[in-house]
CSV table of C-alpha atoms and ligand atoms in Angstrom, one decimal:
chain,number,residue,atom,x,y,z
A,27,MET,CA,1.4,-10.9,-6.0
A,28,LEU,CA,1.7,-7.2,-5.8
A,29,ILE,CA,4.6,-6.1,-3.7
A,30,VAL,CA,4.9,-2.4,-2.9
A,31,GLY,CA,8.1,-1.2,-1.2
A,32,ASN,CA,7.3,1.9,0.9
A,33,TRP,CA,10.6,3.5,1.4
A,34,LYS,CA,9.1,6.1,3.7
A,35,ALA,CA,11.8,8.6,4.7
A,36,TYR,CA,14.4,5.8,5.2
A,37,VAL,CA,16.3,6.6,2.0
A,38,GLN,CA,18.1,9.9,1.9
A,39,SER,CA,20.8,9.4,-0.7
A,40,SER,CA,20.6,8.8,-4.5
A,41,GLU,CA,23.3,6.2,-4.2
A,42,LYS,CA,21.2,4.1,-1.9
A,43,ALA,CA,18.1,4.7,-4.0
A,44,LYS,CA,19.9,3.4,-7.1
A,45,LYS,CA,21.1,0.3,-5.3
A,46,ILE,CA,17.7,-0.7,-4.1
A,47,PHE,CA,16.1,0.0,-7.4
A,48,ALA,CA,18.7,-2.1,-9.2
A,49,ALA,CA,17.8,-5.0,-6.9
A,50,ALA,CA,14.1,-4.5,-7.4
A,51,LYS,CA,14.6,-4.6,-11.1
A,52,ARG,CA,16.5,-7.9,-10.9
A,53,VAL,CA,13.8,-9.7,-8.8
A,54,GLY,CA,10.9,-7.8,-10.2
A,55,GLY,CA,11.1,-9.3,-13.7
A,56,HIS,CA,9.6,-12.6,-12.6
A,57,ALA,CA,6.1,-13.5,-14.0
A,58,GLY,CA,4.6,-14.2,-10.6
A,59,VAL,CA,5.2,-10.8,-9.0
A,60,GLN,CA,4.5,-7.2,-9.7
A,61,VAL,CA,7.0,-5.0,-7.8
A,62,VAL,CA,6.2,-1.4,-7.1
A,63,ILE,CA,8.5,1.0,-5.2
A,64,ALA,CA,7.5,4.2,-3.4
A,65,PRO,CA,10.6,6.3,-3.0
A,66,PRO,CA,10.7,9.8,-1.6
A,67,ALA,CA,9.6,12.1,-4.4
A,68,PRO,CA,13.0,13.4,-5.6
A,69,TYR,CA,14.2,9.8,-6.1
A,70,LEU,CA,11.0,8.7,-7.7
A,71,GLY,CA,11.6,11.3,-10.4
A,72,MET,CA,15.2,10.4,-10.7
A,73,LEU,CA,14.6,6.6,-11.0
A,74,ALA,CA,11.5,6.7,-13.2
A,75,VAL,CA,13.1,8.6,-16.0
A,76,GLY,CA,13.5,6.2,-18.9
A,77,ASN,CA,12.5,3.2,-16.8
A,78,ARG,CA,11.9,0.2,-19.1
A,79,SER,CA,11.8,-2.5,-16.4
A,80,LYS,CA,8.7,-4.2,-15.1
A,81,VAL,CA,9.1,-2.3,-11.8
A,82,GLU,CA,6.5,0.5,-11.3
A,83,PHE,CA,6.4,3.5,-9.1
A,84,ALA,CA,4.1,4.7,-6.3
A,85,SER,CA,4.0,8.1,-4.6
A,86,GLN,CA,3.9,8.0,-0.8
A,87,ASP,CA,1.1,10.6,-0.8
A,88,VAL,CA,-0.5,13.2,-3.0
A,89,SER,CA,-1.3,16.8,-2.1
A,90,LEU,CA,-4.8,18.0,-1.5
A,91,SER,CA,-3.9,20.9,-3.8
A,92,THR,CA,-4.4,20.5,-7.5
A,93,GLY,CA,-1.8,23.1,-8.4
A,94,GLY,CA,-1.1,26.8,-8.5
A,95,ALA,CA,0.0,28.9,-5.5
A,96,ALA,CA,0.8,26.1,-3.1
A,97,THR,CA,4.4,26.1,-2.1
A,98,GLY,CA,5.9,22.8,-1.2
A,99,GLU,CA,3.0,20.7,-2.3
A,100,LEU,CA,3.4,17.5,-4.5
A,101,THR,CA,0.3,17.3,-6.7
A,102,ALA,CA,-1.1,14.1,-8.1
A,103,ALA,CA,-0.6,15.5,-11.6
A,104,ALA,CA,3.1,16.2,-11.1
A,105,LEU,CA,3.7,12.8,-9.4
A,106,ALA,CA,2.0,11.0,-12.3
A,107,ASP,CA,4.0,13.0,-14.8
A,108,ALA,CA,7.2,12.2,-12.9
A,109,GLY,CA,6.5,8.4,-13.4
A,110,ALA,CA,4.2,7.2,-10.6
A,111,SER,CA,1.4,4.8,-11.5
A,112,TYR,CA,0.1,4.2,-8.0
A,113,ALA,CA,-0.3,6.5,-4.9
A,114,ILE,CA,-0.2,5.3,-1.3
A,115,LEU,CA,-2.9,7.3,0.5
A,116,GLY,CA,-4.1,7.5,4.1
A,117,HIS,CA,-1.0,5.7,5.5
A,118,SER,CA,-1.3,5.6,9.3
A,119,GLU,CA,1.9,7.8,9.6
A,120,ARG,CA,0.1,10.5,7.6
A,121,ARG,CA,-3.2,10.0,9.5
A,122,ALA,CA,-1.1,10.5,12.7
A,123,MET,CA,-0.1,13.9,11.3
A,124,GLY,CA,-3.8,14.9,11.1
A,125,GLU,CA,-5.2,13.5,7.9
A,126,SER,CA,-8.9,12.8,8.2
A,127,ASP,CA,-11.0,10.3,6.2
A,128,GLU,CA,-12.5,13.3,4.3
A,129,MET,CA,-9.0,14.5,3.3
A,130,ILE,CA,-8.0,11.0,2.2
A,131,ALA,CA,-11.2,10.6,0.1
A,132,GLU,CA,-10.4,13.9,-1.6
A,133,LYS,CA,-6.8,12.7,-2.3
A,134,VAL,CA,-8.1,9.4,-3.7
A,135,ARG,CA,-10.2,11.5,-6.2
A,136,HIS,CA,-7.2,13.6,-7.2
A,137,ALA,CA,-5.1,10.4,-7.7
A,138,LEU,CA,-7.8,8.8,-9.9
A,139,ALA,CA,-8.3,11.9,-11.9
A,140,ASN,CA,-4.6,11.7,-12.8
A,141,ARG,CA,-4.6,8.0,-13.5
A,142,LEU,CA,-2.8,7.1,-10.3
A,143,LYS,CA,-4.1,3.9,-8.8
A,144,PRO,CA,-4.9,4.6,-5.1
A,145,ILE,CA,-3.5,2.3,-2.5
A,146,LEU,CA,-5.8,3.1,0.4
A,147,CYS,CA,-4.3,2.3,3.8
A,148,ILE,CA,-6.7,1.3,6.5
A,149,GLY,CA,-6.0,-0.4,9.9
A,150,GLU,CA,-6.8,-0.4,13.6
A,151,LYS,CA,-4.6,1.0,16.2
A,152,GLU,CA,-5.3,-1.9,18.6
A,153,ARG,CA,-7.7,-4.7,18.9
A,154,ASP,CA,-10.4,-4.8,21.6
A,155,GLN,CA,-12.1,-7.9,22.8
A,156,ASP,CA,-15.5,-6.9,21.5
A,157,ALA,CA,-14.1,-6.5,18.0
A,158,ARG,CA,-15.2,-2.9,17.8
A,159,TYR,CA,-12.1,-2.3,15.6
A,160,LEU,CA,-13.9,-4.0,12.8
A,161,SER,CA,-16.5,-1.2,12.6
A,162,GLY,CA,-13.6,1.3,12.6
A,163,LEU,CA,-12.2,-0.4,9.5
A,164,ARG,CA,-15.6,-0.5,7.9
A,165,ALA,CA,-15.9,3.3,8.5
A,166,GLN,CA,-12.5,3.9,7.0
A,167,ILE,CA,-13.5,2.1,3.8
A,168,ALA,CA,-17.0,3.7,3.7
A,169,ALA,CA,-15.7,7.3,4.1
A,170,VAL,CA,-13.6,6.9,0.9
A,171,PHE,CA,-15.7,4.5,-1.1
A,172,ALA,CA,-19.2,6.1,-0.7
A,173,PRO,CA,-18.5,9.2,-2.8
A,174,LEU,CA,-16.7,7.2,-5.6
A,175,SER,CA,-18.1,5.8,-8.8
A,176,GLN,CA,-18.1,2.0,-9.3
A,177,LYS,CA,-15.3,2.4,-11.8
A,178,GLU,CA,-13.2,4.4,-9.4
A,179,ARG,CA,-13.8,1.9,-6.6
A,180,MET,CA,-12.7,-0.9,-8.8
A,181,GLN,CA,-9.3,0.8,-9.4
A,182,THR,CA,-8.7,1.3,-5.7
A,183,VAL,CA,-6.3,-1.1,-4.0
A,184,ILE,CA,-6.8,-1.7,-0.2
A,185,ALA,CA,-3.8,-2.0,2.1
A,186,TYR,CA,-4.8,-3.5,5.4
A,187,GLU,CA,-2.1,-2.3,7.8
A,188,PRO,CA,-2.9,-2.8,11.5
A,189,ILE,CA,-0.9,-0.1,13.3
A,190,TRP,CA,0.1,-2.4,16.1
A,191,ALA,CA,2.1,-4.5,13.6
A,192,ILE,CA,3.9,-1.7,11.8
A,193,GLY,CA,7.7,-1.3,12.2
A,194,LYS,CA,8.2,-4.4,14.3
A,195,THR,CA,9.6,-7.8,13.4
A,196,ALA,CA,8.1,-10.8,11.6
A,197,ALA,CA,7.4,-12.5,14.9
A,198,GLU,CA,5.1,-9.6,15.9
A,199,ALA,CA,3.2,-9.4,12.6
A,200,ILE,CA,-0.3,-10.8,12.1
A,201,THR,CA,-0.8,-14.6,12.0
A,202,PRO,CA,-1.9,-16.2,8.8
A,203,ALA,CA,-5.2,-17.3,10.4
A,204,ASP,CA,-6.0,-13.7,11.5
A,205,LEU,CA,-4.9,-12.3,8.1
A,206,GLY,CA,-7.2,-14.8,6.3
A,207,GLU,CA,-10.1,-13.6,8.5
A,208,MET,CA,-9.4,-9.9,7.9
A,209,VAL,CA,-9.2,-10.4,4.2
A,210,LEU,CA,-12.6,-12.1,4.2
A,211,TYR,CA,-14.0,-9.3,6.4
A,212,ILE,CA,-12.7,-6.6,4.1
A,213,ARG,CA,-14.1,-8.3,1.0
A,214,LYS,CA,-17.4,-8.5,2.8
A,215,VAL,CA,-17.4,-4.8,3.4
A,216,LEU,CA,-16.3,-4.1,-0.2
A,217,SER,CA,-19.2,-6.2,-1.5
A,218,GLU,CA,-21.5,-3.4,-0.3
A,219,TYR,CA,-19.8,-1.0,-2.7
A,220,LEU,CA,-18.7,-3.2,-5.6
A,221,PRO,CA,-21.2,-4.9,-7.9
A,222,GLY,CA,-21.1,-8.6,-9.0
A,223,ARG,CA,-17.8,-10.2,-8.3
A,224,GLY,CA,-16.1,-6.9,-7.7
A,225,ALA,CA,-15.2,-7.6,-4.1
A,226,GLU,CA,-13.8,-11.0,-5.0
A,227,LYS,CA,-11.6,-9.4,-7.6
A,228,ALA,CA,-10.5,-6.4,-5.5
A,229,THR,CA,-6.8,-6.2,-4.7
A,230,ILE,CA,-6.1,-6.4,-0.9
A,231,LEU,CA,-2.6,-6.0,0.4
A,232,TYR,CA,-1.3,-6.6,3.9
A,233,GLY,CA,1.3,-4.3,5.6
A,234,GLY,CA,3.0,-4.5,8.9
A,235,SER,CA,6.4,-6.2,9.5
A,236,ILE,CA,6.5,-8.2,6.3
A,237,GLU,CA,10.0,-9.6,6.1
A,238,PRO,CA,11.7,-12.4,4.1
A,239,GLY,CA,10.8,-14.8,7.0
A,240,ASN,CA,7.1,-14.4,7.0
A,241,ALA,CA,6.1,-13.3,3.5
A,242,ARG,CA,5.5,-16.8,2.2
A,243,GLU,CA,3.4,-18.1,5.0
A,244,LEU,CA,1.2,-14.9,5.0
A,245,ALA,CA,0.7,-15.2,1.2
A,246,SER,CA,-0.5,-18.8,1.2
A,247,GLY,CA,-4.1,-19.6,1.9
A,248,THR,CA,-4.9,-16.1,3.3
A,249,GLY,CA,-6.5,-14.7,0.2
A,250,VAL,CA,-4.2,-11.7,0.3
A,251,ASP,CA,-3.1,-10.3,-3.1
A,252,GLY,CA,0.2,-8.9,-2.0
A,253,PHE,CA,2.1,-6.8,0.6
A,254,LEU,CA,3.0,-3.2,1.5
A,255,VAL,CA,6.5,-3.5,2.8
A,256,GLY,CA,8.2,-0.8,4.9
A,257,HIS,CA,11.6,-1.4,6.6
A,258,ALA,CA,12.3,-4.6,4.7
A,259,SER,CA,12.1,-2.7,1.4
A,260,VAL,CA,15.0,-0.4,2.0
A,261,ASP,CA,17.8,-2.9,2.1
A,262,ALA,CA,18.6,-4.3,-1.4
A,263,ASP,CA,19.4,-7.8,-0.2
A,264,THR,CA,16.5,-8.1,2.3
A,265,PHE,CA,14.0,-6.9,-0.3
A,266,SER,CA,15.4,-9.3,-2.9
A,267,ARG,CA,15.0,-12.2,-0.6
A,268,LEU,CA,11.5,-11.1,0.3
A,269,VAL,CA,10.3,-10.9,-3.3
A,270,LYS,CA,11.9,-14.2,-4.2
A,271,ALA,CA,10.1,-15.9,-1.3
A,272,LEU,CA,6.9,-15.0,-3.2
A,273,TYR,CA,7.9,-16.5,-6.6
B,313,PGA,P1,6.9,-2.0,8.1
B,313,PGA,O1,5.9,-0.8,7.5
B,313,PGA,O2,7.0,-3.1,7.0
B,313,PGA,O3,8.1,-1.4,8.4
B,313,PGA,O4,6.1,-2.6,9.3
B,313,PGA,C1,4.8,-1.1,6.7
B,313,PGA,C2,4.1,0.2,6.3
B,313,PGA,O5,4.0,1.1,7.2
B,313,PGA,O6,3.7,0.4,5.2
């Protein structure tokens, strides 16, 4: 199970950052889980220095800029150099700020060029009775995957995050049955882009109100490979319980 803690902008003190990281290291050493944390960039740099634990780091985004005269931008190269090994890209909160599929595709290429594994977020705003949201998801994948090489596609993790389930409670998250169906659907779309057993082997995460109370049931029998966790990843005790539920 790959568990990615997306700290968003919830953490704004180094003291809190250190506390959550310490908890992540304690629970992240278990053989059954790979814990990745995505702190705000200053804390990523601070925590990743000299990290010898099993916990890895993700950036929450990368810049469209590849460097030079671009004040305020965080490039994939700098984030990788600071200690990130993954990059969360196309998160719905960034799409809401105006990121297009084309921009996200470009960011995926920047990430891969700097040996950051992209975690490509896709997800529908709401569900309609005619299941048109499924073609929206297909389009989100196509826009990013079509221009990539087979090798690049294989390194890209998909995070299915239905927007209607983000930032709520476990009770409002997706059901195991629906998640199982969505994972199958996403693998079917991926099979158009990945050769052989590529789609079967692809890493698919779910995100949207994952908490200690629903992680286990959503992990079993749904075919999902892990979770992208928001609010439940920024409290040391809650995050520890969540990870342990997946041992
Ligand atoms: P949430 O956020 O766990 O707070 O719903 C998930 C995400 O947006 O990545």
